[in-house]
Structure formats: C-alpha cells, structure tokens
Amino acid sequence: MNRIRPAVIAAAPLALASLCLSPLAAQDAQSQSAPDVETEGTTEAAPPTKGEARLAKLIEGRVAGEPVRCIRTLPSQRMTTIDRTAYVYGSGDTIYVQRTRNPRQIDDDDALVTQRFNASELCRLDQMTTVDRVLGFFTGAVFFEDFVPYTRVKPNEAGEG
C-alpha cells in the first residue's frame, strides 16, 4: 500500500487542476457554439459614418470599375483624405478610391508621405507613412490595397435611342 500512496499523492494536483478547469472549458465551449444574444435578430445595418457619407457623396453618379494595382499620377493631381475611410485620388470623370488595409487609421490631420518606385505612378506596393501635419513626427505606416476607379456615368442625350 505504501507504493500506491506516492502515486496517488503525485496524481492529486493534476486531478484537482482538471476539476477546477473543467467548468471554465465547458463555459468556453458553450460560448463558442451559442449565438450571441445581442447580435441575434438584429439585421439592421449601422448608420454610415461621417467618412462613409462623405465618400458616398463623392462617388454619387459614378460606377465602380475593376480594381487596379497602380494609377497614373501627376504632381498637380488632387488627393482627398476622408477621415477613417479612404484616400481619393483625381478629379473629373474618373476618381480612384484607396481604402487601405486598415481604413480606421486614416486621419485627415496626418500627411501621407510616399516613397514611390515609379515617379509617374502610385502603386499598392509603394511605401507609405503618415506624419503629423504640424509637428512632422511619424504617426504610422499605411498599406495600400488595389485602387478602385469610379467613373462618372454620362446621361443619355435626348433623342438617342
């Protein structure tokens, strides 16, 4: 019997630990399988943010095209920063929307600094950082996605058909 006792004593902490952890494991498994009560049944979409509303106004009357990796840029080309939403390049009939990998980090108080591989194009693989507009200190890195072109839809002239 003395030989069994050390084995029982050695196994006791392990058994005690499993008894303590089993309710936590069961609770975790239940929370993963059960639907969230707060989100269940709520199919209403959240109201658009100020940035989304501003972007919607900019692309109103335009149709989204096939995403592209690079866009042609000129030094005089306009860039608009929409806080927490997107960067918009260009003006006229076609504009390009760049949402980035993490649009919540887009801050219209920051300046976008670009290290390009090509002087006449802006591409998704170019190195982008942001700096504070006033003090000039580094505020973050920006990772571009493909650019989505939005082209203005021309209304049909009367008499065409």
PDB file of C-alpha atoms in Angstrom:
ATOM      1  CA  MET A   1       0.000   0.000   0.000  1.00  0.00           C
ATOM      2  CA  ASN A   2       2.936   2.326   0.593  1.00  0.00           C
ATOM      3  CA  ARG A   3       3.864   2.008  -3.062  1.00  0.00           C
ATOM      4  CA  ILE A   4       0.430   3.182  -4.213  1.00  0.00           C
ATOM      5  CA  ARG A   5       0.294   6.159  -1.885  1.00  0.00           C
ATOM      6  CA  PRO A   6       3.110   8.186  -3.598  1.00  0.00           C
ATOM      7  CA  ALA A   7       1.456   7.675  -6.965  1.00  0.00           C
ATOM      8  CA  VAL A   8      -1.904   8.856  -5.609  1.00  0.00           C
ATOM      9  CA  ILE A   9      -0.284  11.874  -3.975  1.00  0.00           C
ATOM     10  CA  ALA A  10       1.576  12.729  -7.196  1.00  0.00           C
ATOM     11  CA  ALA A  11      -1.624  12.497  -9.256  1.00  0.00           C
ATOM     12  CA  ALA A  12      -3.747  14.542  -6.816  1.00  0.00           C
ATOM     13  CA  PRO A  13      -2.623  18.014  -8.021  1.00  0.00           C
ATOM     14  CA  LEU A  14      -3.306  17.010 -11.605  1.00  0.00           C
ATOM     15  CA  ALA A  15      -6.785  15.749 -10.752  1.00  0.00           C
ATOM     16  CA  LEU A  16      -7.521  18.873  -8.708  1.00  0.00           C
ATOM     17  CA  ALA A  17      -6.409  21.110 -11.561  1.00  0.00           C
ATOM     18  CA  SER A  18      -8.627  19.300 -14.064  1.00  0.00           C
ATOM     19  CA  LEU A  19     -11.618  19.660 -11.737  1.00  0.00           C
ATOM     20  CA  CYS A  20     -11.007  23.403 -11.418  1.00  0.00           C
ATOM     21  CA  LEU A  21     -10.509  23.952 -15.152  1.00  0.00           C
ATOM     22  CA  SER A  22     -13.353  21.799 -16.461  1.00  0.00           C
ATOM     23  CA  PRO A  23     -16.113  24.368 -15.695  1.00  0.00           C
ATOM     24  CA  LEU A  24     -14.063  27.039 -17.497  1.00  0.00           C
ATOM     25  CA  ALA A  25     -13.531  24.786 -20.502  1.00  0.00           C
ATOM     26  CA  ALA A  26     -17.233  23.940 -20.616  1.00  0.00           C
ATOM     27  CA  GLN A  27     -18.152  27.625 -20.397  1.00  0.00           C
ATOM     28  CA  ASP A  28     -15.703  28.482 -23.200  1.00  0.00           C
ATOM     29  CA  ALA A  29     -17.061  25.710 -25.424  1.00  0.00           C
ATOM     30  CA  GLN A  30     -20.625  26.853 -24.763  1.00  0.00           C
ATOM     31  CA  SER A  31     -19.829  30.487 -25.586  1.00  0.00           C
ATOM     32  CA  GLN A  32     -18.223  29.467 -28.876  1.00  0.00           C
ATOM     33  CA  SER A  33     -21.161  27.368 -30.012  1.00  0.00           C
ATOM     34  CA  ALA A  34     -24.025  29.528 -28.755  1.00  0.00           C
ATOM     35  CA  PRO A  35     -25.019  32.555 -30.855  1.00  0.00           C
ATOM     36  CA  ASP A  36     -24.524  35.956 -29.329  1.00  0.00           C
ATOM     37  CA  VAL A  37     -27.824  37.080 -27.872  1.00  0.00           C
ATOM     38  CA  GLU A  38     -27.177  40.764 -28.599  1.00  0.00           C
ATOM     39  CA  THR A  39     -26.431  40.271 -32.302  1.00  0.00           C
ATOM     40  CA  GLU A  40     -29.048  37.585 -32.910  1.00  0.00           C
ATOM     41  CA  GLY A  41     -32.099  39.025 -34.590  1.00  0.00           C
ATOM     42  CA  THR A  42     -30.545  42.427 -35.257  1.00  0.00           C
ATOM     43  CA  THR A  43     -30.273  42.688 -39.014  1.00  0.00           C
ATOM     44  CA  GLU A  44     -30.281  46.474 -39.138  1.00  0.00           C
ATOM     45  CA  ALA A  45     -27.149  47.968 -40.638  1.00  0.00           C
ATOM     46  CA  ALA A  46     -25.280  50.517 -38.602  1.00  0.00           C
ATOM     47  CA  PRO A  47     -25.749  54.089 -39.802  1.00  0.00           C
ATOM     48  CA  PRO A  48     -22.937  55.239 -42.098  1.00  0.00           C
ATOM     49  CA  THR A  49     -20.088  57.138 -40.504  1.00  0.00           C
ATOM     50  CA  LYS A  50     -19.355  60.738 -41.484  1.00  0.00           C
ATOM     51  CA  GLY A  51     -16.497  59.478 -43.647  1.00  0.00           C
ATOM     52  CA  GLU A  52     -18.676  56.906 -45.430  1.00  0.00           C
ATOM     53  CA  ALA A  53     -21.332  59.566 -46.049  1.00  0.00           C
ATOM     54  CA  ARG A  54     -18.695  61.923 -47.480  1.00  0.00           C
ATOM     55  CA  LEU A  55     -17.300  59.184 -49.727  1.00  0.00           C
ATOM     56  CA  ALA A  56     -20.807  58.275 -50.909  1.00  0.00           C
ATOM     57  CA  LYS A  57     -21.331  61.887 -51.919  1.00  0.00           C
ATOM     58  CA  LEU A  58     -18.029  61.918 -53.860  1.00  0.00           C
ATOM     59  CA  ILE A  59     -18.853  58.754 -55.808  1.00  0.00           C
ATOM     60  CA  GLU A  60     -22.508  59.641 -56.363  1.00  0.00           C
ATOM     61  CA  GLY A  61     -23.351  59.296 -60.062  1.00  0.00           C
ATOM     62  CA  ARG A  62     -20.285  57.122 -60.677  1.00  0.00           C
ATOM     63  CA  VAL A  63     -19.882  53.435 -61.369  1.00  0.00           C
ATOM     64  CA  ALA A  64     -17.140  51.297 -59.778  1.00  0.00           C
ATOM     65  CA  GLY A  65     -14.729  49.694 -62.197  1.00  0.00           C
ATOM     66  CA  GLU A  66     -12.314  46.806 -61.966  1.00  0.00           C
ATOM     67  CA  PRO A  67      -9.673  47.389 -59.202  1.00  0.00           C
ATOM     68  CA  VAL A  68      -6.164  48.257 -60.431  1.00  0.00           C
ATOM     69  CA  ARG A  69      -2.756  47.912 -58.777  1.00  0.00           C
ATOM     70  CA  CYS A  70      -1.358  51.267 -59.943  1.00  0.00           C
ATOM     71  CA  ILE A  71      -2.727  54.625 -61.000  1.00  0.00           C
ATOM     72  CA  ARG A  72      -1.091  57.336 -63.070  1.00  0.00           C
ATOM     73  CA  THR A  73      -0.410  60.439 -61.010  1.00  0.00           C
ATOM     74  CA  LEU A  74       0.654  63.963 -61.750  1.00  0.00           C
ATOM     75  CA  PRO A  75       2.170  66.447 -59.293  1.00  0.00           C
ATOM     76  CA  SER A  76      -0.902  68.621 -59.646  1.00  0.00           C
ATOM     77  CA  GLN A  77      -3.337  65.751 -59.144  1.00  0.00           C
ATOM     78  CA  ARG A  78      -5.715  66.208 -56.266  1.00  0.00           C
ATOM     79  CA  MET A  79      -5.797  63.840 -53.292  1.00  0.00           C
ATOM     80  CA  THR A  80      -8.590  63.953 -50.719  1.00  0.00           C
ATOM     81  CA  THR A  81      -8.266  62.320 -47.310  1.00  0.00           C
ATOM     82  CA  ILE A  82     -11.536  61.119 -45.839  1.00  0.00           C
ATOM     83  CA  ASP A  83     -11.055  60.554 -42.129  1.00  0.00           C
ATOM     84  CA  ARG A  84     -11.248  56.882 -41.058  1.00  0.00           C
ATOM     85  CA  THR A  85     -12.478  55.868 -44.533  1.00  0.00           C
ATOM     86  CA  ALA A  86     -10.306  56.309 -47.655  1.00  0.00           C
ATOM     87  CA  TYR A  87      -7.941  58.337 -49.787  1.00  0.00           C
ATOM     88  CA  VAL A  88      -9.457  59.597 -53.037  1.00  0.00           C
ATOM     89  CA  TYR A  89      -7.209  60.458 -55.996  1.00  0.00           C
ATOM     90  CA  GLY A  90      -8.042  62.527 -59.030  1.00  0.00           C
ATOM     91  CA  SER A  91     -10.928  64.636 -60.220  1.00  0.00           C
ATOM     92  CA  GLY A  92     -13.049  64.845 -63.334  1.00  0.00           C
ATOM     93  CA  ASP A  93     -14.705  61.831 -64.908  1.00  0.00           C
ATOM     94  CA  THR A  94     -12.686  59.161 -63.046  1.00  0.00           C
ATOM     95  CA  ILE A  95     -11.548  59.154 -59.446  1.00  0.00           C
ATOM     96  CA  TYR A  96      -9.703  56.375 -57.615  1.00  0.00           C
ATOM     97  CA  VAL A  97     -10.611  55.241 -54.114  1.00  0.00           C
ATOM     98  CA  GLN A  98      -7.949  53.715 -51.868  1.00  0.00           C
ATOM     99  CA  ARG A  99      -9.378  52.218 -48.678  1.00  0.00           C
ATOM    100  CA  THR A 100      -6.079  50.718 -47.398  1.00  0.00           C
ATOM    101  CA  ARG A 101      -5.822  47.572 -45.288  1.00  0.00           C
ATOM    102  CA  ASN A 102      -6.919  49.429 -42.166  1.00  0.00           C
ATOM    103  CA  PRO A 103      -9.064  52.432 -43.087  1.00  0.00           C
ATOM    104  CA  ARG A 104      -9.778  53.255 -39.415  1.00  0.00           C
ATOM    105  CA  GLN A 105      -6.192  54.539 -39.161  1.00  0.00           C
ATOM    106  CA  ILE A 106      -6.684  57.158 -41.888  1.00  0.00           C
ATOM    107  CA  ASP A 107      -6.562  60.540 -40.182  1.00  0.00           C
ATOM    108  CA  ASP A 108      -7.115  63.754 -42.113  1.00  0.00           C
ATOM    109  CA  ASP A 109      -4.832  65.543 -39.628  1.00  0.00           C
ATOM    110  CA  ASP A 110      -1.876  63.456 -40.893  1.00  0.00           C
ATOM    111  CA  ALA A 111       0.108  63.997 -44.088  1.00  0.00           C
ATOM    112  CA  LEU A 112       0.716  60.989 -46.337  1.00  0.00           C
ATOM    113  CA  VAL A 113       4.391  60.534 -47.260  1.00  0.00           C
ATOM    114  CA  THR A 114       5.097  58.353 -50.282  1.00  0.00           C
ATOM    115  CA  GLN A 115       8.287  56.572 -51.291  1.00  0.00           C
ATOM    116  CA  ARG A 116       7.479  55.548 -54.842  1.00  0.00           C
ATOM    117  CA  PHE A 117       9.105  53.027 -57.130  1.00  0.00           C
ATOM    118  CA  ASN A 118       7.915  54.985 -60.189  1.00  0.00           C
ATOM    119  CA  ALA A 119       7.615  58.780 -60.339  1.00  0.00           C
ATOM    120  CA  SER A 120       4.535  58.822 -62.591  1.00  0.00           C
ATOM    121  CA  GLU A 121       2.544  56.044 -60.899  1.00  0.00           C
ATOM    122  CA  LEU A 122       1.240  55.331 -57.434  1.00  0.00           C
ATOM    123  CA  CYS A 123       1.067  51.609 -56.716  1.00  0.00           C
ATOM    124  CA  ARG A 124      -0.205  49.410 -53.945  1.00  0.00           C
ATOM    125  CA  LEU A 125       3.351  48.269 -53.128  1.00  0.00           C
ATOM    126  CA  ASP A 126       4.753  51.780 -52.681  1.00  0.00           C
ATOM    127  CA  GLN A 127       5.944  52.536 -49.161  1.00  0.00           C
ATOM    128  CA  MET A 128       3.570  54.882 -47.361  1.00  0.00           C
ATOM    129  CA  THR A 129       3.852  56.503 -43.966  1.00  0.00           C
ATOM    130  CA  THR A 130       1.987  59.275 -42.225  1.00  0.00           C
ATOM    131  CA  VAL A 131       3.363  62.214 -40.293  1.00  0.00           C
ATOM    132  CA  ASP A 132       1.700  64.829 -38.126  1.00  0.00           C
ATOM    133  CA  ARG A 133       0.954  67.870 -40.310  1.00  0.00           C
ATOM    134  CA  VAL A 134       2.053  70.388 -37.684  1.00  0.00           C
ATOM    135  CA  LEU A 135       4.954  68.774 -35.832  1.00  0.00           C
ATOM    136  CA  GLY A 136       6.169  66.402 -38.550  1.00  0.00           C
ATOM    137  CA  PHE A 137       6.632  63.318 -36.364  1.00  0.00           C
ATOM    138  CA  PHE A 138       5.899  59.803 -37.610  1.00  0.00           C
ATOM    139  CA  THR A 139       2.334  58.668 -36.891  1.00  0.00           C
ATOM    140  CA  GLY A 140       2.030  55.363 -38.758  1.00  0.00           C
ATOM    141  CA  ALA A 141       2.539  53.081 -41.730  1.00  0.00           C
ATOM    142  CA  VAL A 142      -0.075  52.743 -44.469  1.00  0.00           C
ATOM    143  CA  PHE A 143      -0.613  49.585 -46.511  1.00  0.00           C
ATOM    144  CA  PHE A 144      -2.469  50.170 -49.754  1.00  0.00           C
ATOM    145  CA  GLU A 145      -4.874  47.765 -51.398  1.00  0.00           C
ATOM    146  CA  ASP A 146      -5.883  47.920 -55.074  1.00  0.00           C
ATOM    147  CA  PHE A 147      -7.307  51.236 -56.277  1.00  0.00           C
ATOM    148  CA  VAL A 148     -10.978  51.183 -57.268  1.00  0.00           C
ATOM    149  CA  PRO A 149     -11.835  53.524 -60.158  1.00  0.00           C
ATOM    150  CA  TYR A 150     -15.204  55.282 -60.101  1.00  0.00           C
ATOM    151  CA  THR A 151     -16.224  56.729 -63.459  1.00  0.00           C
ATOM    152  CA  ARG A 152     -18.963  59.290 -63.921  1.00  0.00           C
ATOM    153  CA  VAL A 153     -21.994  57.953 -65.750  1.00  0.00           C
ATOM    154  CA  LYS A 154     -22.875  60.158 -68.691  1.00  0.00           C
ATOM    155  CA  PRO A 155     -26.624  60.708 -69.021  1.00  0.00           C
ATOM    156  CA  ASN A 156     -28.059  59.769 -72.396  1.00  0.00           C
ATOM    157  CA  GLU A 157     -28.864  62.761 -74.510  1.00  0.00           C
ATOM    158  CA  ALA A 158     -32.485  63.209 -75.530  1.00  0.00           C
ATOM    159  CA  GLY A 159     -33.137  61.841 -78.979  1.00  0.00           C
ATOM    160  CA  GLU A 160     -30.636  58.987 -78.785  1.00  0.00           C
ATOM    161  CA  GLY A 161     -32.017  55.557 -78.853  1.00  0.00           C
TER     162      GLY A 161
END
